[in-house]
Coordinates of C-alpha atoms and ligand atoms in Angstrom, one line a residue:
X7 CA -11.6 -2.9 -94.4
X8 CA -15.3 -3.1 -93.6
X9 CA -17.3 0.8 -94.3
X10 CA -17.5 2.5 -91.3
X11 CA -21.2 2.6 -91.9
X12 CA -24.1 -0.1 -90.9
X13 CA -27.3 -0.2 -91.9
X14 CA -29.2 -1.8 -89.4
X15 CA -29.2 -3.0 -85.8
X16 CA -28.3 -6.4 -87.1
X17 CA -24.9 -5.7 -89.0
X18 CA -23.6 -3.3 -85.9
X19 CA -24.6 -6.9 -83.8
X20 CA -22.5 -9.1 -86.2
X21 CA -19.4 -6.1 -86.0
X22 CA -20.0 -6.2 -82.2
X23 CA -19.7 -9.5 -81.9
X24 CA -16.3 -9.5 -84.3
X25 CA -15.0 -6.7 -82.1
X26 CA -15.8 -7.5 -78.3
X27 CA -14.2 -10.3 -76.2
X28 CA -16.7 -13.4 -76.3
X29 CA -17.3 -12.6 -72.5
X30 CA -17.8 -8.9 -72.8
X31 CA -20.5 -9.5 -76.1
X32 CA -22.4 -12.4 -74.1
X33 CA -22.6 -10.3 -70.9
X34 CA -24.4 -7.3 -73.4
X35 CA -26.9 -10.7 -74.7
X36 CA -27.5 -11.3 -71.2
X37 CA -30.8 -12.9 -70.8
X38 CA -32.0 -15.0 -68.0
X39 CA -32.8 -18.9 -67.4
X40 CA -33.8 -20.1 -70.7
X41 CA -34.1 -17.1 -72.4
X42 CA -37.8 -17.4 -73.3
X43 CA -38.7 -13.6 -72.3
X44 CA -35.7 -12.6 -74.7
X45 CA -37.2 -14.7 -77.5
X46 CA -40.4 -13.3 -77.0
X47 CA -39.5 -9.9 -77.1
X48 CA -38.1 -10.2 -80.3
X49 CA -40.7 -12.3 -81.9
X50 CA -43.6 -10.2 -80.9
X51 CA -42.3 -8.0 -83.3
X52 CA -42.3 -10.7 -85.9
X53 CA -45.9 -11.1 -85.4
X54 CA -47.0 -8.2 -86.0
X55 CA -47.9 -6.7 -89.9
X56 CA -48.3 -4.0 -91.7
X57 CA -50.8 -3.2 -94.7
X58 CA -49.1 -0.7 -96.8
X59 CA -51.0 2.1 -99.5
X60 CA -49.7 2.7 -102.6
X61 CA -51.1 6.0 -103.4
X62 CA -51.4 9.0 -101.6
X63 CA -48.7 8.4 -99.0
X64 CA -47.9 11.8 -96.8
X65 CA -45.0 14.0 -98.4
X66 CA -43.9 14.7 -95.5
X67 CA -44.0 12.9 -92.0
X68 CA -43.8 14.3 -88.3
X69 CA -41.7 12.5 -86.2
X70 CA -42.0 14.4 -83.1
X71 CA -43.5 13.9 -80.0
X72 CA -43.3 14.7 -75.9
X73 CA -42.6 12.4 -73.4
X74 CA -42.6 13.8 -69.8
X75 CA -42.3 16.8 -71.0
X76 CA -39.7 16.6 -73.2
X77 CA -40.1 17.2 -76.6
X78 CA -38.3 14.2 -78.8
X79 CA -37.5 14.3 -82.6
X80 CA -38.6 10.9 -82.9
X81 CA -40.5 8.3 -80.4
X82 CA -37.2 7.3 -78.7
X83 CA -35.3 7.4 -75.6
X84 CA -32.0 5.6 -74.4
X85 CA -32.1 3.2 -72.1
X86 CA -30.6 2.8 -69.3
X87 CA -27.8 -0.2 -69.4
X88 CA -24.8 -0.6 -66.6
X89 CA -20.9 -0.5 -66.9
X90 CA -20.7 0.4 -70.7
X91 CA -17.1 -0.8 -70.8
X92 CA -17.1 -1.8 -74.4
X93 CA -16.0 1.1 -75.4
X94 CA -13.5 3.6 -73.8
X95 CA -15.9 6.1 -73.3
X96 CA -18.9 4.2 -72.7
X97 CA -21.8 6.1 -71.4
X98 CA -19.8 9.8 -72.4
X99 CA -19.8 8.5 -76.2
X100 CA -23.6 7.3 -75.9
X101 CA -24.5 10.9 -74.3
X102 CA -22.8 13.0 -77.2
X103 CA -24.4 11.0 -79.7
X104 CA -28.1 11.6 -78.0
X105 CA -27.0 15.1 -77.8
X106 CA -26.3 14.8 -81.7
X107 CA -29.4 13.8 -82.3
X108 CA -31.9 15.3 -79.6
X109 CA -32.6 12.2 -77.8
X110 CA -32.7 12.0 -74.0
X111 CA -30.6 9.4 -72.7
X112 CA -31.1 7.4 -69.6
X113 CA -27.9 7.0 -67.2
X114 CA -27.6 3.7 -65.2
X115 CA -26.9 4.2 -61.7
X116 CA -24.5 1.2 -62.3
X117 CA -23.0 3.4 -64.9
X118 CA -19.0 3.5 -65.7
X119 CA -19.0 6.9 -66.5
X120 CA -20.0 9.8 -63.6
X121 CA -23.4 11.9 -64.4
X122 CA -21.5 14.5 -63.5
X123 CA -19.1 13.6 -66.8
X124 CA -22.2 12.8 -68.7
X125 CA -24.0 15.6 -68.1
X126 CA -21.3 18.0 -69.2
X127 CA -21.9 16.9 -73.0
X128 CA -25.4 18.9 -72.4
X129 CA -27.2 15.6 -72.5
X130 CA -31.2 15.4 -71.1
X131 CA -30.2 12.5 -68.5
X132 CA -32.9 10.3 -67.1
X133 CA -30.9 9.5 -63.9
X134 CA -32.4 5.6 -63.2
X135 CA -32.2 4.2 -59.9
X136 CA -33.0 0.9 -57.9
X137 CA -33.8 0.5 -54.5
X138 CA -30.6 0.4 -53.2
X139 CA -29.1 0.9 -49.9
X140 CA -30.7 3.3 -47.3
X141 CA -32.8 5.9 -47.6
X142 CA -30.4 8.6 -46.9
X143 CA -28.2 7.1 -49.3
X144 CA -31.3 7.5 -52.1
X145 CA -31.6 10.7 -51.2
X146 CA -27.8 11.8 -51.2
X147 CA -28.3 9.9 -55.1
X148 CA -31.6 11.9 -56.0
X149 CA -29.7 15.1 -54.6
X150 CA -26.8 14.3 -56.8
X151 CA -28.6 14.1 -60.0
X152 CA -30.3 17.4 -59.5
X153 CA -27.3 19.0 -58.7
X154 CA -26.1 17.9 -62.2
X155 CA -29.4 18.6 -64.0
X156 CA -31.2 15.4 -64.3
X157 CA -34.5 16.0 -66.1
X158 CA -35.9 12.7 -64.6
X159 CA -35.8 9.3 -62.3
X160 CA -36.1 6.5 -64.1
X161 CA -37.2 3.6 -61.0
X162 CA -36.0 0.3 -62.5
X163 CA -38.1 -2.3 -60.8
X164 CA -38.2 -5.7 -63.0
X165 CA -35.4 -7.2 -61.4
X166 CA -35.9 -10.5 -59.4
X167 CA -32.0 -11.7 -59.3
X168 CA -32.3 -14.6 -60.9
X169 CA -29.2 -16.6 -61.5
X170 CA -28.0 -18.4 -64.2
X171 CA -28.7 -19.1 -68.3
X172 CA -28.7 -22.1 -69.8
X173 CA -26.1 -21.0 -72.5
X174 CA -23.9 -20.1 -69.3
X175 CA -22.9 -16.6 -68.0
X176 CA -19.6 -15.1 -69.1
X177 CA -16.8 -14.8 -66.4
X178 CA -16.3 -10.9 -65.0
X179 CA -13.8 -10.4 -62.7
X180 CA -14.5 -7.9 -60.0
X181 CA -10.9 -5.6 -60.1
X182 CA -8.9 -5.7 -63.3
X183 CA -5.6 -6.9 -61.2
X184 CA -2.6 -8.6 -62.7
X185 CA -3.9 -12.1 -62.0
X186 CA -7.4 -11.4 -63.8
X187 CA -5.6 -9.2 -66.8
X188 CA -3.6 -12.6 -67.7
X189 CA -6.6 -14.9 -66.8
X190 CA -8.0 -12.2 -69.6
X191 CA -5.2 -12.1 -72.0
X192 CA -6.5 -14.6 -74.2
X193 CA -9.2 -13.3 -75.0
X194 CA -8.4 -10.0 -75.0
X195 CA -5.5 -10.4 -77.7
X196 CA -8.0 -12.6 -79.9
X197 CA -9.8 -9.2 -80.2
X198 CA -6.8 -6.8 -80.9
X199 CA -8.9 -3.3 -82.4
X200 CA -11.0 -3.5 -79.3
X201 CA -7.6 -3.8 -77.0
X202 CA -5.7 -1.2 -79.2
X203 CA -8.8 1.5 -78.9
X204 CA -7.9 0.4 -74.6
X205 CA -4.6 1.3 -75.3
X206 CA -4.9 4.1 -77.1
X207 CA -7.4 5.8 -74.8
X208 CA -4.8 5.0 -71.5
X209 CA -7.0 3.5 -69.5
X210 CA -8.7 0.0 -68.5
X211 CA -12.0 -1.4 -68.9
X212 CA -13.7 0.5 -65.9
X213 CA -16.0 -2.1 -63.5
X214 CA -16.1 0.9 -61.0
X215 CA -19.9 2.8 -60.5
X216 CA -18.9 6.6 -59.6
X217 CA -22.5 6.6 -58.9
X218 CA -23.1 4.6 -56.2
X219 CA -20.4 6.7 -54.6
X220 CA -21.1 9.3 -51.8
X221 CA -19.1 12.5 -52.2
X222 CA -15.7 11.3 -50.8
X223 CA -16.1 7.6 -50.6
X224 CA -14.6 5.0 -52.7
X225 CA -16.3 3.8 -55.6
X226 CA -17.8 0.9 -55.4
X227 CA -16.9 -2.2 -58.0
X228 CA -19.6 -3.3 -59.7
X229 CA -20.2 -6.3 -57.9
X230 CA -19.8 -4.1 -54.6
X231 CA -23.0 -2.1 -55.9
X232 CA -24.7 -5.0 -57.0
X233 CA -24.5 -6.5 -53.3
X234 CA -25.6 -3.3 -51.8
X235 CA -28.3 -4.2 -53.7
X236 CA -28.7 -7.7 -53.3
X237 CA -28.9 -6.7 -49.6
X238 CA -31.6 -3.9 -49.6
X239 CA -35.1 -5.7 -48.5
X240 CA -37.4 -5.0 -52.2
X241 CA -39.6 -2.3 -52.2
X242 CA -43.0 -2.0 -51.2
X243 CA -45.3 0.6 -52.6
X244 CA -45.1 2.7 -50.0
X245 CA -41.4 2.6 -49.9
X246 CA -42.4 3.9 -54.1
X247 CA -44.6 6.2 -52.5
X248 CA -42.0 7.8 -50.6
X249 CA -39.3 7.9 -52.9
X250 CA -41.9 9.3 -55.4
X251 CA -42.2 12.4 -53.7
X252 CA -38.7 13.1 -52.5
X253 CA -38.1 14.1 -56.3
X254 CA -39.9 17.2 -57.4
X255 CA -39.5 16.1 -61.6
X256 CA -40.6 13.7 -64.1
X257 CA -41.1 10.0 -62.5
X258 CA -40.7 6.8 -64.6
X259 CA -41.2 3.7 -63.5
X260 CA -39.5 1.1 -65.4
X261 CA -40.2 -2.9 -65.3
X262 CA -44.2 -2.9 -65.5
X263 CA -46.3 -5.4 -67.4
X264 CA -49.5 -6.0 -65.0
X265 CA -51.9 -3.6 -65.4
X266 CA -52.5 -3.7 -61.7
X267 CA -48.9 -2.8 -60.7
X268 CA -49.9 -0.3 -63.7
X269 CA -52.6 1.6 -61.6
X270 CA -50.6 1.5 -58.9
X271 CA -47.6 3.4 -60.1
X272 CA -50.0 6.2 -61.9
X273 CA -51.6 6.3 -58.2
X274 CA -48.3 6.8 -56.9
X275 CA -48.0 10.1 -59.0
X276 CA -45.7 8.7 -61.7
X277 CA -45.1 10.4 -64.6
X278 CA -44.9 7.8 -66.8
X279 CA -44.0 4.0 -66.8
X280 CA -41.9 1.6 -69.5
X281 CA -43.9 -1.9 -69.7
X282 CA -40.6 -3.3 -69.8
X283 CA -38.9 -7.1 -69.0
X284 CA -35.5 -5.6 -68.8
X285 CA -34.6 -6.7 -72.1
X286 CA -35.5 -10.6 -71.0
X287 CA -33.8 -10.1 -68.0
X288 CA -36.2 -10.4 -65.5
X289 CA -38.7 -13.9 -64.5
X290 CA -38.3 -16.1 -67.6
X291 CA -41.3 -16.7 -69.2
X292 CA -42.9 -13.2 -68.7
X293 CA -44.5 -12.3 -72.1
X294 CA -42.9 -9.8 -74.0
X295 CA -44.0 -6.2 -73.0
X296 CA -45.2 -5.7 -76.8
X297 CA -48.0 -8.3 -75.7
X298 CA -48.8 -6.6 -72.6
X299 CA -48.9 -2.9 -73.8
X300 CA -52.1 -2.2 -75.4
X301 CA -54.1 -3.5 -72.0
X302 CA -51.9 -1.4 -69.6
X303 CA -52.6 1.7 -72.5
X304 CA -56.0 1.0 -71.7
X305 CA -55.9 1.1 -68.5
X306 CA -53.6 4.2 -67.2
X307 CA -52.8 5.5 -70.9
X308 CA -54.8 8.9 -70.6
X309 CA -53.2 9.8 -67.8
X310 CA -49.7 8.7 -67.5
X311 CA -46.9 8.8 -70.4
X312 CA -46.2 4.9 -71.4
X313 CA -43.6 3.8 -72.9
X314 CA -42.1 0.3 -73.9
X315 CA -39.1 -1.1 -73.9
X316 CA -37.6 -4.8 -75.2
X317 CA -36.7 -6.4 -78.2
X318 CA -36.8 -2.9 -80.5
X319 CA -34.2 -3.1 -83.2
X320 CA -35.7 -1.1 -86.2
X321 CA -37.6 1.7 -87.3
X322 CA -40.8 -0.4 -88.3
X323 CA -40.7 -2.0 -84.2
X324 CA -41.1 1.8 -83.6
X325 CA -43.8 2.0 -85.7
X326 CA -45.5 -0.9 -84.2
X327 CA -45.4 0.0 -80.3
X328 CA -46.7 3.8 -81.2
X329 CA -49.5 2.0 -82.6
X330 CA -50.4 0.2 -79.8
X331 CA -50.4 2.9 -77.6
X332 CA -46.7 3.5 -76.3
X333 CA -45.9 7.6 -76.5
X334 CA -42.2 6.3 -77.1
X335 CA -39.7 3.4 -77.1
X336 CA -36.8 2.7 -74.9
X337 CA -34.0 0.8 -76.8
X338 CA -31.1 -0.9 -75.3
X339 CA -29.0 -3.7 -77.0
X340 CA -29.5 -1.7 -80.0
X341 CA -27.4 1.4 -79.4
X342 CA -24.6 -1.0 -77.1
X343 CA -24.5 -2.7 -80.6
X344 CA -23.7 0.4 -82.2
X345 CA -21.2 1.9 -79.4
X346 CA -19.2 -1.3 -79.7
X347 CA -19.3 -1.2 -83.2
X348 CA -18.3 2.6 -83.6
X349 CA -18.3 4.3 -80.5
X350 CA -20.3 7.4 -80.5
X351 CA -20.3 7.4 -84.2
X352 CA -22.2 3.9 -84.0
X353 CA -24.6 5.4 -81.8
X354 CA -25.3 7.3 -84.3
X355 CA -25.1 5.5 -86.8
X356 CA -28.4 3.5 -84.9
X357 CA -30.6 6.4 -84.1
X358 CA -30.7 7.1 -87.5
X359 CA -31.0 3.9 -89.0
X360 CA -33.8 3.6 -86.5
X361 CA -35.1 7.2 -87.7
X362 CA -35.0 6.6 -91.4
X363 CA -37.0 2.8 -90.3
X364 CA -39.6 4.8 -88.9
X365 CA -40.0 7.2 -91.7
X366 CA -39.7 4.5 -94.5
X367 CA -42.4 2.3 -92.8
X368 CA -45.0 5.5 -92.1
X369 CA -44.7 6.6 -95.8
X370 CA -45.5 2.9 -96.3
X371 CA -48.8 2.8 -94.4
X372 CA -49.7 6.1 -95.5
X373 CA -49.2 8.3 -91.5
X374 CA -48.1 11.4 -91.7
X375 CA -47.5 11.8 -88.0
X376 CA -46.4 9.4 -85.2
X377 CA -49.0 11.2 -82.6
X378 CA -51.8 9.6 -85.2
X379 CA -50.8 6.0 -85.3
X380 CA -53.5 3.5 -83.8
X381 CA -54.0 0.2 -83.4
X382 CA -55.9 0.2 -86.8
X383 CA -52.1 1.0 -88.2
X384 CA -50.7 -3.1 -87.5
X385 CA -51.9 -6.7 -88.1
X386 CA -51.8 -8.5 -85.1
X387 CA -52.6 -12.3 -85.1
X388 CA -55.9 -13.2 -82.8
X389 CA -54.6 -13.9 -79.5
X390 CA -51.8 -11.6 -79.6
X391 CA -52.4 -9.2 -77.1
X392 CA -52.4 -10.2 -73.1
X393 CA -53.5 -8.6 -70.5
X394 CA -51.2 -9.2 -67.5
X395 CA -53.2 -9.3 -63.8
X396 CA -56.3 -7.4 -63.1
Ligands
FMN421 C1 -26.3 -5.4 -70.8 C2 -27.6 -4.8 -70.2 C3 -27.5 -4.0 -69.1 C4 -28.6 -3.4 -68.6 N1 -28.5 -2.6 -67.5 C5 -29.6 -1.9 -67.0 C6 -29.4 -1.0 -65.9 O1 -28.4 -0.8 -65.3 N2 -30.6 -0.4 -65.5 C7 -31.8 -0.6 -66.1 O2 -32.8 0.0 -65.7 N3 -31.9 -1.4 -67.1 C8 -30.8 -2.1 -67.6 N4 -31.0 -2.9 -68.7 C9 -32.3 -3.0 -69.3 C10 -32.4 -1.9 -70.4 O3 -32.6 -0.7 -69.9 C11 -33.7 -2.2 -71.3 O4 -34.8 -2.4 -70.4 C12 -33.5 -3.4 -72.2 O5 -32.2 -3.5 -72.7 C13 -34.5 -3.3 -73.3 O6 -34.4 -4.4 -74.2 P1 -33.5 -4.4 -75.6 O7 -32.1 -4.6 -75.1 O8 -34.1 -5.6 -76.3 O9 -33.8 -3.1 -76.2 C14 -29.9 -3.5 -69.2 C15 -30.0 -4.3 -70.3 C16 -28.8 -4.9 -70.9 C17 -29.0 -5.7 -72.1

C-alpha cells in the first residue's frame, strides 16, 4: 500500500485522481471553455525565477504575517470551494485541519457542511457569499454567520456563468435517488476505498447547501442554489456598496483583476480583495491573476490587504506572489487534492508541504521574513506583468 504521506500538491493530485469517481475528480479540475485561464494560471508560475545565494542565508525565517487582521503562521488562507463531497466530511475535515495548523479557512456558501458545524471545530471562517437572492435573504445569511462567529465576508464576484469545456463537463445529478445511485454504480464501484470511506461514515455524498437555507426551510440542492443564483440580476456597485456596510467586519472582495474594479472595491470600504479568476473558472482567456497582481498592488496596495488566488500549488508559488505584492495566497485545488487524498490528514499533509516550500525557497534566496519579500526577490520575463483596465 502506498505511504500515507505525499510530498507535494502533485502526488495528492495523482492519489486524487486514483481515489475519486472520474466525474467527481473532473468536476474539482473544472475550468471553463478552453481552459486557457486555467493554463495560465499555472504557467505564470513557471515563468517566473528565482536567483538563489549561497552564503549567508537567514538561520532562521519568519513566516508570519496579518491579513485583515488576522494574524497567519504563513501567507495562506483557504479558499472557498462548494459541495466538498469527496470526502465524508468535506468542509468539517478541511476546518480541523486549518485549526491544526492556524490557518483561516474560507466556507462556501454552496458549502455541504453547515457553518454552524464548521465553526464548532474553533475554525476562523471567512463566510463567502454571492449575490444571491434578495436582499433580506443576504441579510438573514450575513446575520447567520455572525451568529456563528464568522471573522469575515468573503464577496465572490468572478463569476460570468459560462457553460461548457471543451474536454466536456462531468454529469452531477441533482438528488442521489435510486435511479441516479445505479446510473452511478459504475463508477462508483470502479472506485471502491472512496465508496467504502461512504459506507463507513453512514451517509451519502451530500449535494444539499445548509447554507442557503433560512432557519426552518428546506435545504436547497445544489443546483436549486445555483438557480437562485442564476436568477438574481448581477450586482452593481452600489448594490456592493450596500451589502458592504450591512457587515460591520473584515470585507474581501474575491474575483478582481482590473485595477479599476480594484479602486472601486477599496472605495467601497473593502478590506481587502483576492485578484483571483476563480481558479480558471471565470471568462476564458483572462490572464492569470499572477500577471495582473503587481499593477493592482500598485494601485490600492497601501491601503487595502491584497491577496491572490489561482494556480498555487507549492511553497516557492507562495514565495513568488508575496513578492509581487500579495499580503497572502488563497489556495484551492490544492488542499481538495489533499482532502480527497487523506481527508483532514491530507489537508494537512498540504499546508505543510506548502509551509516547508516556502521556507526551503526563502533560505534559498537568502529572506529571512515573508513581510520583506519584493519584487527584486523573482525573475520575471519582460512582458510579464499586465495591467488589466485603467
Ligand atoms: C471545484 C471548485 C469549486 C469552487 N467553488 C467556489 C465557491 O463556492 N466559492 C468561491 O468563492 N470560489 C470557489 N472556487 C474558486 C476558489 O475559491 C479559488 O478561487 C480557486 O480554486 C483558486 O485556484 P486554484 O484552485 O488553482 O488554487 C472553486 C474552485 C474550484 C476548483
Amino acid at each position: 500500500m502506498a505511504q500515507a504521506w505525499f510530498e507535494t500538491v502533485a502526488e495528492a493530485q495523482r492519489r486524487a485522481q486514483k481515489r475519486l469517481p472520474s466525474s467527481v475528480y473532473s468536476a474539482l479540475i473544472a475550468g471553463s471553455e478552453k481552459g486557457r485561464s486555467s493554463s495560465d494560471n499555472l504557467d505564470a508560475f513557471d515563468e517566473l525565477g528565482f536567483a538563489p545565494h549561497v552564503a549567508n542565508l537567514p538561520r532562521n525565517r519568519d513566516l508570519t504575517t496579518t491579513v485583515m487582521g488576522l494574524n497567519l503562521p504563513m501567507p495562506i488562507v483557504i479558499s472557498p470551494t462548494g459541495v466538498q463531497a469527496v470526502h465524508p466530511d468535506g468542509e468539517v475535515a478541511v476546518a480541523r485541519a486549518a485549526v491544526a495548523r492556524g490557518i483561516p479557512m474560507g466556507l462556501s456558501s454552496f458549502a455541504s457542511k453547515s457553518i454552524e458545524d464548521v465553526s464548532a471545530t474553533g475554525a476562523s471562517v471567512l463566510f463567502q457569499m454571492y449575490w444571491s437572492g434578495t436582499r433580506d435573504q443576504m441579510l438573514e445569511r450575513l446575520d447567520r454567520a455572525k451568529r456563528a462567529g464568522a471573522k469575515a465576508i468573503i464577496v465572490t464576484l468572478d463569476w460570468s456563468f459560462s457553460n461548457g469545456r471543451d474536454w466536456g463537463s462531468p454529469w452531477i445529478p441533482d438528488k442521489l435517488g435510486l435511479k441516479n445511485m445505479i446510473k452511478l454504480a459504475p463508477q462508483g464501484l470502479s472506485r471502491p476505498s472512496w465508496l467504502w470511506s461512504w459506507v463507513k461514515s453512514g451517509a451519502l455524498p451530500t449535494l444539499g447547501t445548509p447554507n442557503m437555507a433560512a432557519a426552518g426551510e428546506t435545504v436547497p440542492t445544489f443546483f436549486g442554489a445555483y438557480y437562485e443564483w442564476m436568477q438574481t440580476p448581477l450586482p452593481t456597485w452600489e448594490d456592493l456598496a450596500w451589502l458592504r456596510s450591512a457587515w460591520e467586519g473584515p470585507f474581501l472582495v474575491k474575483g478582481v483583476c482590473r485595477v479599476d474594479d480594484a479602486k472601486r472595491v477599496r472605495d467601497l470600504g473593502a478590506t481587502a480583495l483576492s485578484v483571483s479568476n476563480h481558479g480558471g473558472n471565470n471568462v476564458d482567456s483572462t490572464p492569470s491573476p499572477l500577471r495582473a497582481l503587481a499593477a493592482v498592488v500598485d494601485v490600492v496596495g497601501s491601503e487595502i490587504d491584497v491577496l491572490l488566488d489561482g494556480g498555487v500549488r507549492r511553497g516557492g508559488d507562495v514565495v513568488k506572489a508575496v513578492s509581487l505584492g500579495a499580503k497572502a495566497v488563497m489556495i484551492g485545488r490544492a488542499y481538495l487534492w489533499g482532502l480527497a487524498a487523506n481527508g483532514q490528514a491530507g489537508v494537512e499533509n498540504v499546508l505543510d508541504v506548502l509551509r516547508s516550500g516556502i521556507d526551503s525557497t526563502m533560505t534559498g534566496i537568502g529572506a529571512a521574513s515573508v513581510r520583506e519579500l519584493s519584487r527584486a526577490d523573482v525573475v520575471a520575463p519582460k512582458d510579464f506583468h499586465r495591467c488589466l483596465g485603467a
